[in-house]
Short mmCIF file of C-alpha atoms and ligand atoms in Angstrom, two decimals:
data_model
loop_
_atom_site.label_atom_id
_atom_site.label_comp_id
_atom_site.label_asym_id
_atom_site.label_seq_id
_atom_site.Cartn_x
_atom_site.Cartn_y
_atom_site.Cartn_z
CA MET A 1 127.24 87.39 102.01
CA ARG A 2 125.30 88.43 104.98
CA ILE A 3 125.89 85.19 106.23
CA VAL A 4 129.55 85.65 105.80
CA GLN A 5 128.73 88.97 107.87
CA THR A 6 126.78 87.68 110.37
CA ILE A 7 128.84 85.46 111.58
CA ALA A 8 131.86 87.83 111.43
CA ILE A 9 129.39 89.86 113.49
CA LEU A 10 128.78 87.20 116.19
CA ALA A 11 132.36 85.80 116.37
CA THR A 12 133.46 89.35 116.95
CA VAL A 13 130.61 89.66 120.01
CA LEU A 14 131.12 86.49 121.15
CA LEU A 15 135.22 87.46 121.56
CA VAL A 16 133.70 90.55 123.69
CA ALA A 17 131.47 88.41 125.67
CA LEU A 18 133.57 85.59 126.59
CA GLY A 19 137.28 86.59 125.91
CA GLY A 20 139.05 86.14 123.27
CA ARG A 21 141.49 83.81 125.87
CA TYR A 22 138.71 81.15 126.45
CA LEU A 23 137.69 80.73 122.82
CA LEU A 24 141.53 80.20 121.83
CA MET A 25 141.96 77.85 124.12
CA GLY A 26 138.50 76.13 123.02
CA GLY A 27 134.80 75.82 123.22
CA GLY A 28 132.67 72.99 124.37
CA ASP A 29 134.90 72.33 127.74
CA GLY A 30 132.40 72.46 129.91
CA GLY A 31 133.16 76.12 130.91
CA SER A 32 136.44 75.82 133.06
CA GLY A 33 138.21 78.94 132.64
CA MET A 34 134.86 80.37 133.01
CA SER A 35 134.60 81.50 136.34
CA ASN A 36 135.89 85.00 136.55
CA GLY A 37 136.59 87.72 134.77
CA ALA A 38 134.32 88.16 131.77
CA SER A 39 131.76 85.69 132.33
CA ALA A 40 130.53 87.80 135.21
CA ALA A 41 129.61 90.35 133.31
CA ILE A 42 127.09 88.08 131.82
CA GLY A 43 122.89 88.39 132.93
CA GLY A 44 121.54 90.48 135.38
CA PRO A 45 117.88 92.60 135.69
CA PHE A 46 115.47 92.68 133.31
CA THR A 47 111.95 93.53 132.95
CA LEU A 48 109.78 92.04 130.43
CA THR A 49 107.22 90.61 129.94
CA ASP A 50 105.38 86.98 129.40
CA GLY A 51 102.83 85.23 127.43
CA SER A 52 99.66 85.78 129.82
CA GLY A 53 100.80 89.95 129.81
CA GLN A 54 102.77 89.26 133.27
CA THR A 55 105.56 91.26 134.22
CA VAL A 56 108.58 88.75 134.44
CA THR A 57 111.88 89.77 136.22
CA GLU A 58 115.42 88.39 136.84
CA ALA A 59 114.00 87.55 140.18
CA ASP A 60 110.96 85.22 138.78
CA PHE A 61 113.52 82.59 138.13
CA GLN A 62 115.56 82.95 141.76
CA GLY A 63 115.81 79.05 142.70
CA GLN A 64 116.20 78.06 139.28
CA TYR A 65 118.47 77.45 136.51
CA MET A 66 117.59 79.13 133.52
CA LEU A 67 118.51 77.69 129.71
CA VAL A 68 117.90 81.55 127.98
CA TYR A 69 117.87 82.23 124.00
CA PHE A 70 117.58 85.32 122.25
CA GLY A 71 115.77 85.00 119.13
CA TYR A 72 112.94 86.14 117.55
CA THR A 73 109.29 84.41 116.13
CA PHE A 74 109.83 84.93 112.35
CA CYS A 75 113.69 83.34 112.51
CA PRO A 76 113.65 80.78 109.52
CA ASP A 77 115.77 78.27 111.18
CA VAL A 78 118.75 79.39 113.89
CA CYS A 79 115.92 79.78 116.29
CA PRO A 80 113.86 77.09 115.78
CA THR A 81 117.34 74.93 115.66
CA SER A 82 118.46 76.15 119.16
CA LEU A 83 115.26 76.24 121.31
CA SER A 84 114.74 72.40 120.10
CA ILE A 85 118.63 71.53 120.96
CA SER A 86 117.47 72.73 124.12
CA ALA A 87 114.39 71.09 124.76
CA GLN A 88 115.59 67.56 123.74
CA ALA A 89 119.17 68.09 125.55
CA MET A 90 115.99 68.59 128.84
CA SER A 91 114.43 65.18 127.79
CA LEU A 92 117.56 63.66 127.89
CA LEU A 93 118.31 64.83 131.50
CA PRO A 94 116.73 62.60 134.42
CA ASP A 95 113.26 63.86 135.29
CA ASP A 96 114.56 65.44 138.40
CA LYS A 97 117.30 67.32 136.77
CA ALA A 98 115.79 68.48 134.03
CA ALA A 99 113.08 69.92 136.77
CA LYS A 100 115.30 72.82 137.90
CA ILE A 101 115.72 74.35 134.57
CA THR A 102 113.78 76.62 132.91
CA PRO A 103 113.93 77.58 129.00
CA VAL A 104 113.67 81.16 128.28
CA PHE A 105 113.25 82.52 125.03
CA ILE A 106 113.85 86.47 125.39
CA SER A 107 112.64 88.18 121.66
CA VAL A 108 114.59 90.67 119.94
CA ASP A 109 111.89 91.83 117.96
CA PRO A 110 109.32 93.14 120.00
CA ALA A 111 108.09 95.34 117.20
CA ARG A 112 106.67 91.85 115.84
CA ASP A 113 107.27 89.40 118.82
CA THR A 114 103.82 90.32 121.17
CA PRO A 115 103.62 88.59 123.98
CA GLU A 116 100.57 86.72 122.93
CA ILE A 117 102.88 85.44 119.69
CA VAL A 118 106.20 84.38 122.02
CA GLY A 119 104.15 82.62 124.28
CA GLU A 120 102.47 80.91 121.54
CA TYR A 121 105.48 80.30 119.86
CA VAL A 122 107.41 79.05 122.84
CA LYS A 123 104.57 76.05 123.51
CA HIS A 124 105.98 74.55 119.87
CA PHE A 125 109.22 73.78 121.58
CA HIS A 126 108.74 72.65 125.92
CA PRO A 127 105.80 72.78 127.91
CA ARG A 128 107.56 74.97 130.18
CA MET A 129 109.36 77.52 128.29
CA VAL A 130 108.54 80.67 129.02
CA GLY A 131 108.39 83.03 125.96
CA LEU A 132 109.42 86.65 127.01
CA THR A 133 108.97 89.92 124.61
CA GLY A 134 108.94 94.14 125.97
CA THR A 135 108.81 97.53 125.12
CA GLU A 136 112.46 98.10 122.57
CA GLU A 137 114.17 99.70 125.83
CA GLN A 138 113.38 96.66 128.12
CA VAL A 139 114.54 94.41 124.91
CA LYS A 140 117.54 96.27 124.15
CA ALA A 141 118.47 96.36 128.25
CA ALA A 142 118.20 92.87 128.72
CA ALA A 143 120.13 92.01 125.57
CA ARG A 144 122.70 94.35 126.73
CA ALA A 145 122.69 92.59 129.82
CA TYR A 146 123.41 89.22 128.30
CA LYS A 147 125.65 90.82 125.76
CA ILE A 148 123.59 89.89 123.18
CA PHE A 149 124.53 90.78 119.58
CA TYR A 150 121.07 92.10 117.42
CA GLN A 151 120.58 94.15 114.49
CA LYS A 152 117.45 94.65 112.45
CA VAL A 153 118.19 93.90 108.51
CA GLU A 154 115.74 94.85 105.66
CA GLU A 155 116.12 93.45 101.86
CA LYS A 156 116.37 96.28 99.90
CA GLY A 157 113.55 97.47 97.83
CA GLY A 158 111.60 94.41 99.37
CA ASP A 159 107.98 94.05 101.93
CA PRO A 160 109.30 96.67 104.70
CA GLU A 161 107.44 93.92 107.17
CA ALA A 162 109.69 91.35 105.40
CA TYR A 163 113.03 92.46 107.73
CA VAL A 164 115.13 89.84 109.43
CA MET A 165 116.97 89.74 112.79
CA ASP A 166 120.64 89.25 112.54
CA HIS A 167 121.38 88.53 116.42
CA SER A 168 123.65 85.84 118.45
CA ALA A 169 122.74 82.51 118.96
CA VAL A 170 124.57 81.51 122.34
CA THR A 171 122.45 79.57 124.81
CA TYR A 172 123.45 80.53 128.26
CA LEU A 173 122.77 78.66 131.71
CA MET A 174 122.40 80.66 134.34
CA GLY A 175 122.38 79.65 137.87
CA PRO A 176 119.64 79.72 140.50
CA ASP A 177 121.18 82.70 141.67
CA GLY A 178 121.04 84.48 138.51
CA SER A 179 124.79 84.76 138.02
CA PHE A 180 126.19 82.74 134.57
CA VAL A 181 127.05 79.60 134.96
CA THR A 182 128.15 78.56 131.09
CA HIS A 183 126.95 78.79 127.44
CA PHE A 184 126.41 76.38 124.88
CA SER A 185 126.99 77.30 120.99
CA HIS A 186 124.93 76.92 118.36
CA GLY A 187 124.44 73.89 116.81
CA ILE A 188 125.70 71.70 120.11
CA PRO A 189 124.43 68.03 119.78
CA PRO A 190 121.56 67.63 122.32
CA GLN A 191 123.46 64.72 124.00
CA ASP A 192 126.58 66.70 124.23
CA MET A 193 124.60 69.64 125.99
CA ALA A 194 122.72 67.11 128.01
CA ASP A 195 125.53 65.51 128.99
CA ARG A 196 127.05 69.05 130.47
CA LEU A 197 124.69 69.82 132.32
CA ALA A 198 124.31 66.57 133.72
CA ASP A 199 127.66 67.15 135.24
CA ILE A 200 126.36 70.83 136.44
CA LEU A 201 122.96 70.09 138.13
NI1 LIG B 1 117.21 83.51 115.18
#
């Protein structure tokens, strides 16, 4: 039941974020038709904290492509899968192209995801992956900028600390100027992601 609800919610969020016209045309076409309209609204300023406790903003990524994914470290499967796919896709790229990309993981669960926890978590996926978290307000603002939906889901009668977070599972490619370039759907084969990245970079 929860999965069905989640898919329905995510589908709605994606429609809002990316524009129904594009989705009806079919996703995964490399980004044609994404150069104007709704896509311009994805991304923007954020202020968060990295694994070493340093404040990080969008300005710190100027001149680099960012592969941005929002999730949480307690996520049982969706987040690890998405982050692994990004890391695999980067390893499939020639080194000079991979070097242009900084993979970024932003927690939507700041209550549990301290900077230290997020910093340790991202090391499991890619040596250059940056893990970010922040205050509830900072995370909310970043998610809003990137049109990411997230919501705490507590199990009735369960351990209140064992909640899960429903969240969008889209990976964004942001350009060196911080603007939206394209998105990758959850579960894309790493080679497909690498091929599309190689065309863009
Ligand atoms: Ni997740």
